[in-house]
Amino acid sequence: MSYYDIDSILTDAEKIPCTFQVDIPDLGYLDNTPTQPLKAGTKVNLPLWLAEMLAIANTGDAEGKSFVTFDLPPALGNDVVQALKADPRAVPLRDQSAHFYGLATHMMELSEEQELAAALRKTFVTRASEVALHARKVGGVGHKGKADEGSNLGIGGAGEEFLRGLDEWERKLFRKAHDGAKSGKEWMEGVKKH
Amino acid sequence: MALPLPPGLTHAEVAFLAEMELVTVVPRQRLESIDLLGGKTPPLRPPHRTDLPLWLALLLKKQRRANILPPAWLHPASLADIIKHETKTDPHAFSPPPPAPARADPSRPGQARRQGEDDSSLLLLSAPFRPSCTADAPAGYLPYHWLEVAESLLAHAGDDVASALGASAGEVRGLLRDLVEVRAAKMRSSTAQLEGFGGGLMSLRGVGAVELAESRGFVLGVVDGVRKIGASAEAVRREEEEERGGEEGESDEEMGI
């Protein structure tokens, strides 16, 4: 991941639910009570980069408490994971988070989630082959003959809905698969010209 | 910044390399040997068959100086066999690449020996140096450059293909399309084998150059994604292993003492 990777920056901006462990003065505006100090036990949604810092940093007291504890964001919640286990293709991941896999890998770095990792791996490879199938079907080379239009039938209906549910990683994958299929088609049409 | 070009060869580059494949021609005119950078071409004496690189064969074909003999694997029966092998016999793997060329062994009658087995300087196993697209190439096996050679032959020497194989170019083309589709579907589903932890291996044995060029981006993307998802689990596993390794090291020392 490069420093200027826009997807990585946007992933860091995803909010995750955090619970403050200590009272913090002058931070009440985070909980819509600007005049009060922020009480311990308040739940606030914080961006991932901030939550990570606060969770890792030590408050310095004897118990070694950290400022906040965090839970898994709703996008990685139990019901989503269960739905993914049932049928990875049926879940529109983009509705959960546009950077679903990026968020998930980041969360897994912070806390061990063996089960989540296994479920995600299965989801990713299953959806990847579906992505490749659609990438091959969609669109032809600029000028289309009648034969090509037949191959466009895959788009629309369920196919289109599936493509709308792709997260950023899967969109990149779709683009790569589509570029490959497209250059293959272009080459195939060009063979006769030489 | 990284080089903006994607890794690997493009289709045009692969097709260019495929023109180095040897094909068999039946010359219609005499032509003396030509001294080229890659070596001398054999002199053409009609009606003796000669093996020429694909680009030269296509050039002579266009000038009506030679006819091209299509390789045996391009025969409709052979293609149908391969499709059957891909779909029925072994629906999970690609059909195997052609075996190394064998030659009868004069010292042991009735036995064949793989070419170059006894003499390593003769071992020619990589794609353009193996005569896998000539008339004596075995039927039922797809060579590395199968799609490029087949497409060029059908496009520029369709009449030769049709007369030599006894089938219309359209029929052969249809079978090739089927084969391409079957193998593309296999390439897609082969990514599912990556799911297992630690066992993330895909066998790409027998995959052609054009198919690789087409799927490279996608397959690399999937492998990279699986690696990223498993990265944290992998780090944990490594740490555990190191700890265990450390303990074992200590116990070894104790044993030594």
Coordinates of C-alpha atoms in Angstrom, one line a residue:
Chain A
M1 CA 0.0 0.0 0.0
S2 CA 1.5 3.2 -1.1
Y3 CA 1.3 6.4 1.0
Y4 CA -0.8 8.2 -1.7
D5 CA -3.1 5.2 -2.2
I6 CA -6.5 6.9 -2.3
D7 CA -8.3 3.7 -1.4
S8 CA -6.1 3.2 1.7
I9 CA -6.8 6.7 2.8
L10 CA -10.6 6.3 2.3
T11 CA -10.5 3.0 4.2
D12 CA -8.8 4.8 7.1
A13 CA -11.8 7.2 7.2
E14 CA -14.3 4.4 7.8
K15 CA -16.1 4.8 11.1
I16 CA -15.9 2.1 13.7
P17 CA -17.8 2.0 17.0
C18 CA -15.6 2.7 20.0
T19 CA -16.2 2.9 23.8
F20 CA -14.1 5.4 25.8
Q21 CA -12.5 3.9 28.9
V22 CA -11.5 7.1 30.7
D23 CA -13.1 10.5 31.3
I24 CA -11.7 13.1 28.9
P25 CA -12.3 16.8 29.6
D26 CA -13.3 19.2 26.8
L27 CA -14.1 16.4 24.3
G28 CA -17.8 16.4 25.1
Y29 CA -18.7 17.8 21.7
L30 CA -18.1 14.4 20.3
D31 CA -21.2 13.3 22.2
N32 CA -23.2 16.4 21.5
T33 CA -22.6 17.7 25.1
P34 CA -20.1 20.5 24.5
T35 CA -20.0 21.8 28.1
Q36 CA -19.5 18.4 29.8
P37 CA -16.4 16.3 29.8
L38 CA -16.6 13.1 27.8
K39 CA -17.6 10.4 30.3
A40 CA -16.0 6.9 30.4
G41 CA -18.2 4.3 28.8
T42 CA -19.6 6.7 26.1
K43 CA -19.9 5.0 22.7
V44 CA -18.7 7.1 19.8
N45 CA -18.1 6.3 16.2
L46 CA -14.5 7.2 15.4
P47 CA -12.6 7.0 12.1
L48 CA -10.3 4.0 11.9
W49 CA -7.0 5.9 12.0
L50 CA -8.0 7.7 15.2
A51 CA -9.5 4.6 16.8
E52 CA -6.4 2.6 16.1
M53 CA -4.1 5.2 17.7
L54 CA -6.3 5.5 20.8
A55 CA -6.7 1.8 21.2
I56 CA -3.0 1.1 20.9
A57 CA -1.8 4.1 23.0
N58 CA -1.4 3.6 26.7
T59 CA -3.0 6.0 29.2
G60 CA 0.0 5.6 31.5
D61 CA -1.9 4.6 34.6
A62 CA -1.0 1.4 36.6
E63 CA -3.6 -0.8 35.0
G64 CA -2.3 -0.2 31.5
K65 CA -5.7 0.7 30.2
S66 CA -6.0 2.2 26.7
F67 CA -8.2 5.2 25.9
V68 CA -10.8 3.3 24.0
T69 CA -11.9 -0.2 23.1
F70 CA -13.5 -0.9 19.8
D71 CA -15.9 -3.3 18.3
L72 CA -16.2 -4.7 14.8
P73 CA -18.1 -2.2 12.6
P74 CA -21.6 -3.2 11.5
A75 CA -20.3 -4.0 8.0
L76 CA -18.3 -6.9 9.6
G77 CA -21.0 -7.8 12.1
N78 CA -22.3 -11.3 12.8
D79 CA -25.3 -11.1 10.5
V80 CA -23.3 -10.0 7.5
V81 CA -20.8 -12.8 8.1
Q82 CA -23.5 -15.3 8.4
A83 CA -25.1 -14.1 5.2
L84 CA -21.8 -14.4 3.5
K85 CA -21.3 -17.9 4.7
A86 CA -24.7 -18.8 3.4
D87 CA -24.2 -17.4 -0.1
P88 CA -21.3 -15.1 -0.8
R89 CA -22.9 -13.9 -4.1
A90 CA -26.1 -12.8 -2.6
V91 CA -24.7 -10.0 -0.4
P92 CA -24.1 -6.5 -2.0
L93 CA -20.8 -5.8 -0.2
R94 CA -20.8 -2.2 -1.4
D95 CA -23.9 -1.4 0.7
Q96 CA -22.0 -2.5 3.8
S97 CA -18.9 -0.5 2.9
A98 CA -17.3 0.7 -0.3
H99 CA -14.0 -0.6 1.0
F100 CA -15.2 -3.8 2.6
Y101 CA -12.1 -5.9 2.2
G102 CA -9.8 -3.1 3.0
L103 CA -11.7 -2.4 6.2
A104 CA -11.8 -6.1 7.1
T105 CA -8.1 -6.7 6.6
H106 CA -7.3 -3.6 8.7
M107 CA -9.6 -4.8 11.5
M108 CA -8.1 -8.3 11.4
E109 CA -4.7 -6.7 11.9
L110 CA -5.9 -5.0 15.0
S111 CA -7.7 -8.0 16.5
E112 CA -7.5 -11.7 15.7
E113 CA -10.6 -13.0 13.9
Q114 CA -9.8 -16.4 12.6
E115 CA -13.4 -17.2 11.7
L116 CA -13.8 -13.9 9.9
A117 CA -10.6 -14.5 7.9
A118 CA -11.8 -17.9 6.7
A119 CA -15.3 -16.6 5.8
L120 CA -13.8 -13.7 3.9
R121 CA -11.4 -15.8 2.0
K122 CA -14.2 -18.0 0.8
T123 CA -16.3 -15.0 -0.1
F124 CA -13.5 -13.4 -2.1
V125 CA -12.6 -16.4 -4.2
T126 CA -16.3 -17.3 -4.8
R127 CA -17.2 -13.8 -5.8
A128 CA -14.0 -13.5 -7.9
S129 CA -15.0 -16.2 -10.3
E130 CA -18.4 -14.6 -10.6
V131 CA -16.8 -11.2 -11.3
A132 CA -14.7 -12.8 -14.0
L133 CA -17.8 -14.4 -15.6
H134 CA -19.5 -11.0 -15.8
A135 CA -16.3 -9.3 -17.0
R136 CA -16.1 -11.6 -20.0
K137 CA -19.7 -11.1 -20.9
V138 CA -20.1 -7.3 -20.6
G139 CA -19.5 -5.2 -23.6
G140 CA -17.5 -5.9 -26.7
V141 CA -14.9 -3.8 -28.6
G142 CA -16.2 -0.4 -29.6
H143 CA -17.9 -1.4 -32.9
K144 CA -20.3 -4.3 -32.3
G145 CA -21.7 -6.7 -34.7
K146 CA -24.9 -8.7 -34.2
A147 CA -23.0 -11.6 -32.9
D148 CA -21.5 -9.5 -30.1
E149 CA -24.9 -8.2 -29.0
G150 CA -25.9 -11.7 -28.2
S151 CA -23.1 -12.0 -25.7
N152 CA -24.3 -8.8 -24.0
L153 CA -27.4 -10.5 -22.7
G154 CA -25.6 -11.3 -19.5
I155 CA -25.8 -7.7 -18.4
G156 CA -29.0 -6.4 -16.9
G157 CA -31.2 -8.0 -14.3
A158 CA -29.4 -10.1 -11.7
G159 CA -26.0 -9.4 -13.4
E160 CA -26.2 -5.7 -13.1
E161 CA -27.4 -5.9 -9.5
F162 CA -24.4 -8.1 -8.7
L163 CA -22.0 -5.6 -10.3
R164 CA -23.4 -2.7 -8.3
G165 CA -22.7 -4.6 -5.1
L166 CA -19.0 -5.0 -5.8
D167 CA -16.6 -3.3 -3.4
E168 CA -13.4 -1.5 -4.5
W169 CA -11.2 -4.5 -4.5
E170 CA -13.7 -6.4 -6.6
R171 CA -14.1 -3.5 -9.0
K172 CA -10.4 -3.5 -9.6
L173 CA -10.5 -7.2 -10.3
F174 CA -13.4 -6.7 -12.6
R175 CA -11.5 -4.1 -14.5
K176 CA -8.4 -6.3 -14.9
A177 CA -10.5 -9.3 -16.0
H178 CA -12.4 -7.1 -18.4
D179 CA -9.2 -5.5 -19.9
G180 CA -7.8 -9.0 -20.5
A181 CA -10.9 -10.3 -22.2
K182 CA -11.2 -7.1 -24.3
S183 CA -7.6 -7.1 -25.5
G184 CA -8.1 -10.8 -26.4
K185 CA -11.1 -9.9 -28.5
E186 CA -9.3 -7.1 -30.2
W187 CA -6.4 -9.3 -31.1
M188 CA -8.7 -12.0 -32.4
E189 CA -10.4 -9.5 -34.7
G190 CA -7.0 -8.1 -35.8
V191 CA -5.5 -11.4 -36.9
K192 CA -7.1 -11.3 -40.3
K193 CA -5.8 -7.8 -41.1
H194 CA -2.1 -8.7 -41.1
Chain B
M1 CA 6.4 5.6 -9.5
A2 CA 6.0 2.1 -10.7
L3 CA 6.1 1.3 -14.4
P4 CA 2.6 1.9 -15.7
L5 CA 2.7 -1.1 -17.9
P6 CA 1.0 -4.2 -16.6
P7 CA 3.3 -7.2 -16.0
G8 CA 3.6 -9.9 -18.6
L9 CA 3.3 -10.0 -22.4
T10 CA 0.4 -8.4 -24.3
H11 CA -1.6 -10.3 -26.9
A12 CA 0.3 -8.6 -29.8
E13 CA 3.6 -9.6 -28.2
V14 CA 2.5 -13.2 -27.7
A15 CA 1.3 -13.4 -31.3
F16 CA 4.6 -12.0 -32.5
L17 CA 6.5 -14.7 -30.6
A18 CA 4.2 -17.4 -32.0
E19 CA 5.4 -16.5 -35.5
M20 CA 8.7 -18.3 -34.6
E21 CA 6.9 -21.6 -34.4
L22 CA 7.8 -24.0 -37.2
V23 CA 5.1 -25.2 -39.5
T24 CA 5.3 -27.6 -42.4
V25 CA 5.0 -26.3 -46.0
V26 CA 4.8 -27.9 -49.4
P27 CA 6.6 -25.5 -51.7
R28 CA 5.3 -24.8 -55.2
Q29 CA 8.5 -23.1 -56.3
R30 CA 12.2 -23.6 -55.7
L31 CA 13.8 -21.3 -53.3
E32 CA 17.4 -21.3 -52.2
S33 CA 18.3 -21.2 -48.5
I34 CA 18.1 -17.7 -47.0
D35 CA 20.8 -16.6 -44.5
L36 CA 18.9 -15.1 -41.6
L37 CA 20.0 -13.9 -38.2
G38 CA 18.3 -16.9 -36.6
G39 CA 20.1 -19.3 -38.9
K40 CA 19.7 -20.5 -42.5
T41 CA 16.3 -21.6 -43.7
P42 CA 16.2 -25.0 -45.5
P43 CA 16.2 -24.7 -49.3
L44 CA 12.8 -25.4 -50.8
R45 CA 12.5 -28.1 -53.5
P46 CA 9.0 -28.9 -54.6
P47 CA 7.3 -31.2 -53.8
H48 CA 9.4 -32.0 -50.7
R49 CA 7.9 -30.9 -47.3
T50 CA 10.0 -28.5 -45.3
D51 CA 9.6 -26.9 -41.9
L52 CA 9.7 -23.1 -41.9
P53 CA 8.9 -20.5 -39.3
L54 CA 5.3 -19.4 -39.3
W55 CA 6.0 -15.8 -40.5
L56 CA 7.9 -17.0 -43.6
A57 CA 5.4 -19.7 -44.3
L58 CA 2.5 -17.1 -44.3
L59 CA 4.6 -14.8 -46.5
L60 CA 5.1 -17.6 -49.1
K61 CA 1.5 -18.6 -48.8
K62 CA 0.3 -15.1 -49.6
Q63 CA 2.6 -15.0 -52.6
R64 CA 1.2 -18.4 -53.7
R65 CA 4.7 -20.0 -53.5
A66 CA 3.8 -22.6 -50.9
N67 CA 0.9 -24.4 -49.3
I68 CA 0.8 -24.9 -45.5
L69 CA 0.1 -28.3 -44.0
P70 CA -1.9 -27.8 -40.8
P71 CA -0.7 -29.7 -37.7
A72 CA -2.5 -32.8 -36.7
W73 CA -4.0 -31.4 -33.5
L74 CA -6.0 -28.9 -35.6
H75 CA -8.0 -31.8 -37.1
P76 CA -11.7 -31.6 -36.1
A77 CA -11.5 -35.1 -34.6
S78 CA -8.5 -34.2 -32.5
L79 CA -10.1 -30.9 -31.4
A80 CA -13.3 -32.8 -30.5
D81 CA -11.2 -35.3 -28.5
I82 CA -9.5 -32.5 -26.6
I83 CA -12.9 -30.9 -25.8
K84 CA -14.1 -34.3 -24.6
H85 CA -11.0 -34.6 -22.4
E86 CA -11.5 -31.1 -21.0
T87 CA -15.2 -31.6 -20.2
K88 CA -15.7 -35.3 -19.5
T89 CA -12.4 -37.1 -18.7
D90 CA -10.8 -34.4 -16.5
P91 CA -13.2 -31.5 -15.8
H92 CA -10.9 -29.9 -13.2
A93 CA -7.5 -29.7 -15.1
F94 CA -6.4 -28.3 -18.4
S95 CA -5.6 -30.9 -21.1
P96 CA -1.9 -31.9 -20.9
P97 CA 0.7 -30.3 -23.1
P98 CA 2.3 -32.4 -25.9
P99 CA 4.9 -35.0 -24.7
A100 CA 8.5 -34.4 -25.5
P101 CA 9.3 -35.6 -29.1
A102 CA 10.5 -39.2 -29.1
R103 CA 12.6 -41.0 -31.7
A104 CA 13.1 -44.7 -32.3
D105 CA 16.2 -46.0 -30.6
P106 CA 18.4 -47.9 -33.1
S107 CA 20.2 -49.9 -30.4
R108 CA 17.0 -51.1 -28.8
P109 CA 14.5 -52.1 -31.6
G110 CA 10.9 -51.5 -30.7
Q111 CA 11.8 -48.9 -28.1
A112 CA 11.6 -45.1 -28.4
R113 CA 13.7 -42.6 -26.7
R114 CA 12.8 -39.0 -25.8
Q115 CA 14.8 -36.7 -28.0
G116 CA 17.7 -35.1 -26.2
E117 CA 17.4 -37.5 -23.2
D118 CA 21.0 -38.8 -23.6
D119 CA 22.5 -35.5 -24.8
S120 CA 21.6 -32.5 -22.8
S121 CA 22.7 -30.1 -25.5
L122 CA 19.8 -31.3 -27.7
L123 CA 17.1 -30.9 -25.0
L124 CA 14.6 -28.6 -26.6
L125 CA 11.7 -28.3 -24.3
S126 CA 10.5 -24.7 -24.5
A127 CA 7.9 -23.4 -26.9
P128 CA 9.3 -22.0 -30.1
F129 CA 12.2 -24.6 -30.3
R130 CA 10.0 -27.6 -30.2
P131 CA 8.4 -28.6 -33.5
S132 CA 4.9 -28.7 -31.9
C133 CA 3.0 -27.1 -34.9
T134 CA 4.6 -29.0 -37.8
A135 CA 2.8 -31.8 -39.7
D136 CA 4.3 -34.5 -37.4
A137 CA 3.2 -32.9 -34.2
P138 CA 1.0 -35.4 -32.2
A139 CA -2.8 -35.1 -32.4
G140 CA -4.8 -34.7 -29.2
Y141 CA -2.4 -32.3 -27.5
L142 CA -2.5 -28.5 -27.5
P143 CA 1.0 -26.9 -27.8
Y144 CA 1.8 -23.6 -26.0
H145 CA 1.0 -21.4 -28.9
W146 CA -2.1 -23.3 -30.1
L147 CA -4.6 -20.5 -30.4
E148 CA -2.3 -18.0 -32.1
V149 CA -1.1 -20.6 -34.7
A150 CA -4.6 -21.9 -35.3
E151 CA -6.0 -18.4 -35.7
S152 CA -3.3 -17.3 -38.2
L153 CA -3.6 -20.5 -40.2
L154 CA -7.4 -20.2 -40.4
A155 CA -7.2 -16.5 -41.3
H156 CA -4.5 -16.7 -43.9
A157 CA -4.4 -20.3 -45.1
G158 CA -8.0 -21.3 -44.6
D159 CA -8.2 -23.1 -48.0
D160 CA -5.1 -25.3 -47.1
V161 CA -6.6 -26.1 -43.7
A162 CA -9.9 -27.0 -45.3
S163 CA -8.4 -29.2 -48.0
A164 CA -5.9 -31.0 -45.7
L165 CA -8.3 -31.7 -42.9
G166 CA -11.4 -32.5 -45.0
A167 CA -13.4 -30.0 -43.0
S168 CA -14.5 -26.5 -43.6
A169 CA -12.6 -23.7 -41.9
G170 CA -15.9 -22.7 -40.2
E171 CA -16.2 -26.1 -38.5
V172 CA -12.6 -25.9 -37.1
R173 CA -13.2 -22.3 -36.0
G174 CA -16.4 -23.4 -34.2
L175 CA -14.5 -26.1 -32.3
L176 CA -11.8 -23.7 -31.4
R177 CA -14.4 -21.3 -30.0
D178 CA -15.8 -24.1 -27.9
L179 CA -12.4 -25.0 -26.6
V180 CA -11.6 -21.4 -25.7
E181 CA -14.9 -21.1 -23.8
V182 CA -14.4 -24.3 -21.9
R183 CA -10.9 -23.4 -20.9
A184 CA -11.8 -19.8 -19.9
A185 CA -14.5 -21.2 -17.6
K186 CA -11.9 -23.5 -16.1
M187 CA -9.6 -20.6 -15.6
R188 CA -12.3 -18.8 -13.7
S189 CA -13.3 -21.8 -11.5
S190 CA -9.6 -22.7 -10.8
T191 CA -9.4 -19.6 -8.6
A192 CA -11.8 -21.3 -6.2
Q193 CA -9.0 -23.7 -5.3
L194 CA -7.2 -20.8 -3.7
E195 CA -9.6 -20.8 -0.8
G196 CA -7.9 -23.5 1.3
F197 CA -5.5 -22.0 3.8
G198 CA -1.9 -22.9 2.9
G199 CA -3.0 -24.9 -0.1
G200 CA -3.5 -22.0 -2.4
L201 CA -2.2 -23.5 -5.5
M202 CA -3.5 -23.4 -9.0
S203 CA -2.1 -25.7 -11.6
L204 CA -1.6 -23.9 -14.9
R205 CA -0.1 -26.9 -16.7
G206 CA -1.1 -27.0 -20.3
V207 CA -2.4 -23.4 -20.5
G208 CA -1.6 -21.5 -23.7
A209 CA 0.3 -18.3 -24.1
V210 CA -2.8 -16.2 -25.2
E211 CA -4.9 -17.6 -22.3
L212 CA -2.1 -16.6 -19.9
A213 CA -2.0 -13.1 -21.4
E214 CA -5.8 -12.8 -21.1
S215 CA -6.1 -14.0 -17.5
R216 CA -2.9 -12.8 -16.0
G217 CA -4.3 -9.6 -14.5
F218 CA -7.3 -11.4 -13.0
V219 CA -5.4 -14.4 -11.6
L220 CA -2.7 -12.1 -10.1
G221 CA -5.5 -9.9 -8.6
V222 CA -7.2 -12.9 -7.0
V223 CA -3.9 -14.3 -5.6
D224 CA -3.0 -10.9 -4.2
G225 CA -6.4 -10.4 -2.6
V226 CA -6.2 -13.8 -0.9
R227 CA -2.8 -13.0 0.3
K228 CA -3.9 -9.6 1.8
I229 CA -6.9 -11.2 3.5
G230 CA -4.7 -13.9 5.0
A231 CA -1.8 -11.6 5.9
S232 CA -2.8 -11.1 9.5
A233 CA -3.4 -14.7 10.1
E234 CA -0.1 -15.5 8.4
A235 CA 1.7 -13.1 10.7
V236 CA 0.2 -14.7 13.8
R237 CA 1.1 -18.1 12.6
R238 CA 4.7 -17.0 11.9
E239 CA 5.0 -15.5 15.4
E240 CA 3.7 -18.7 17.0
E241 CA 6.2 -20.7 14.9
E242 CA 9.0 -18.5 15.9
E243 CA 8.1 -18.8 19.6
R244 CA 7.9 -22.5 19.3
G245 CA 11.2 -22.5 17.4
G246 CA 12.7 -20.4 20.2
E247 CA 11.5 -22.9 22.9
E248 CA 12.8 -25.8 20.9
G249 CA 16.2 -24.0 20.6
E250 CA 16.3 -23.6 24.4
S251 CA 15.4 -27.2 25.0
D252 CA 18.1 -28.2 22.6
E253 CA 20.6 -26.2 24.5
E254 CA 19.5 -27.9 27.7
M255 CA 20.0 -31.2 26.1
G256 CA 23.4 -30.2 25.1
I257 CA 24.3 -29.2 28.6

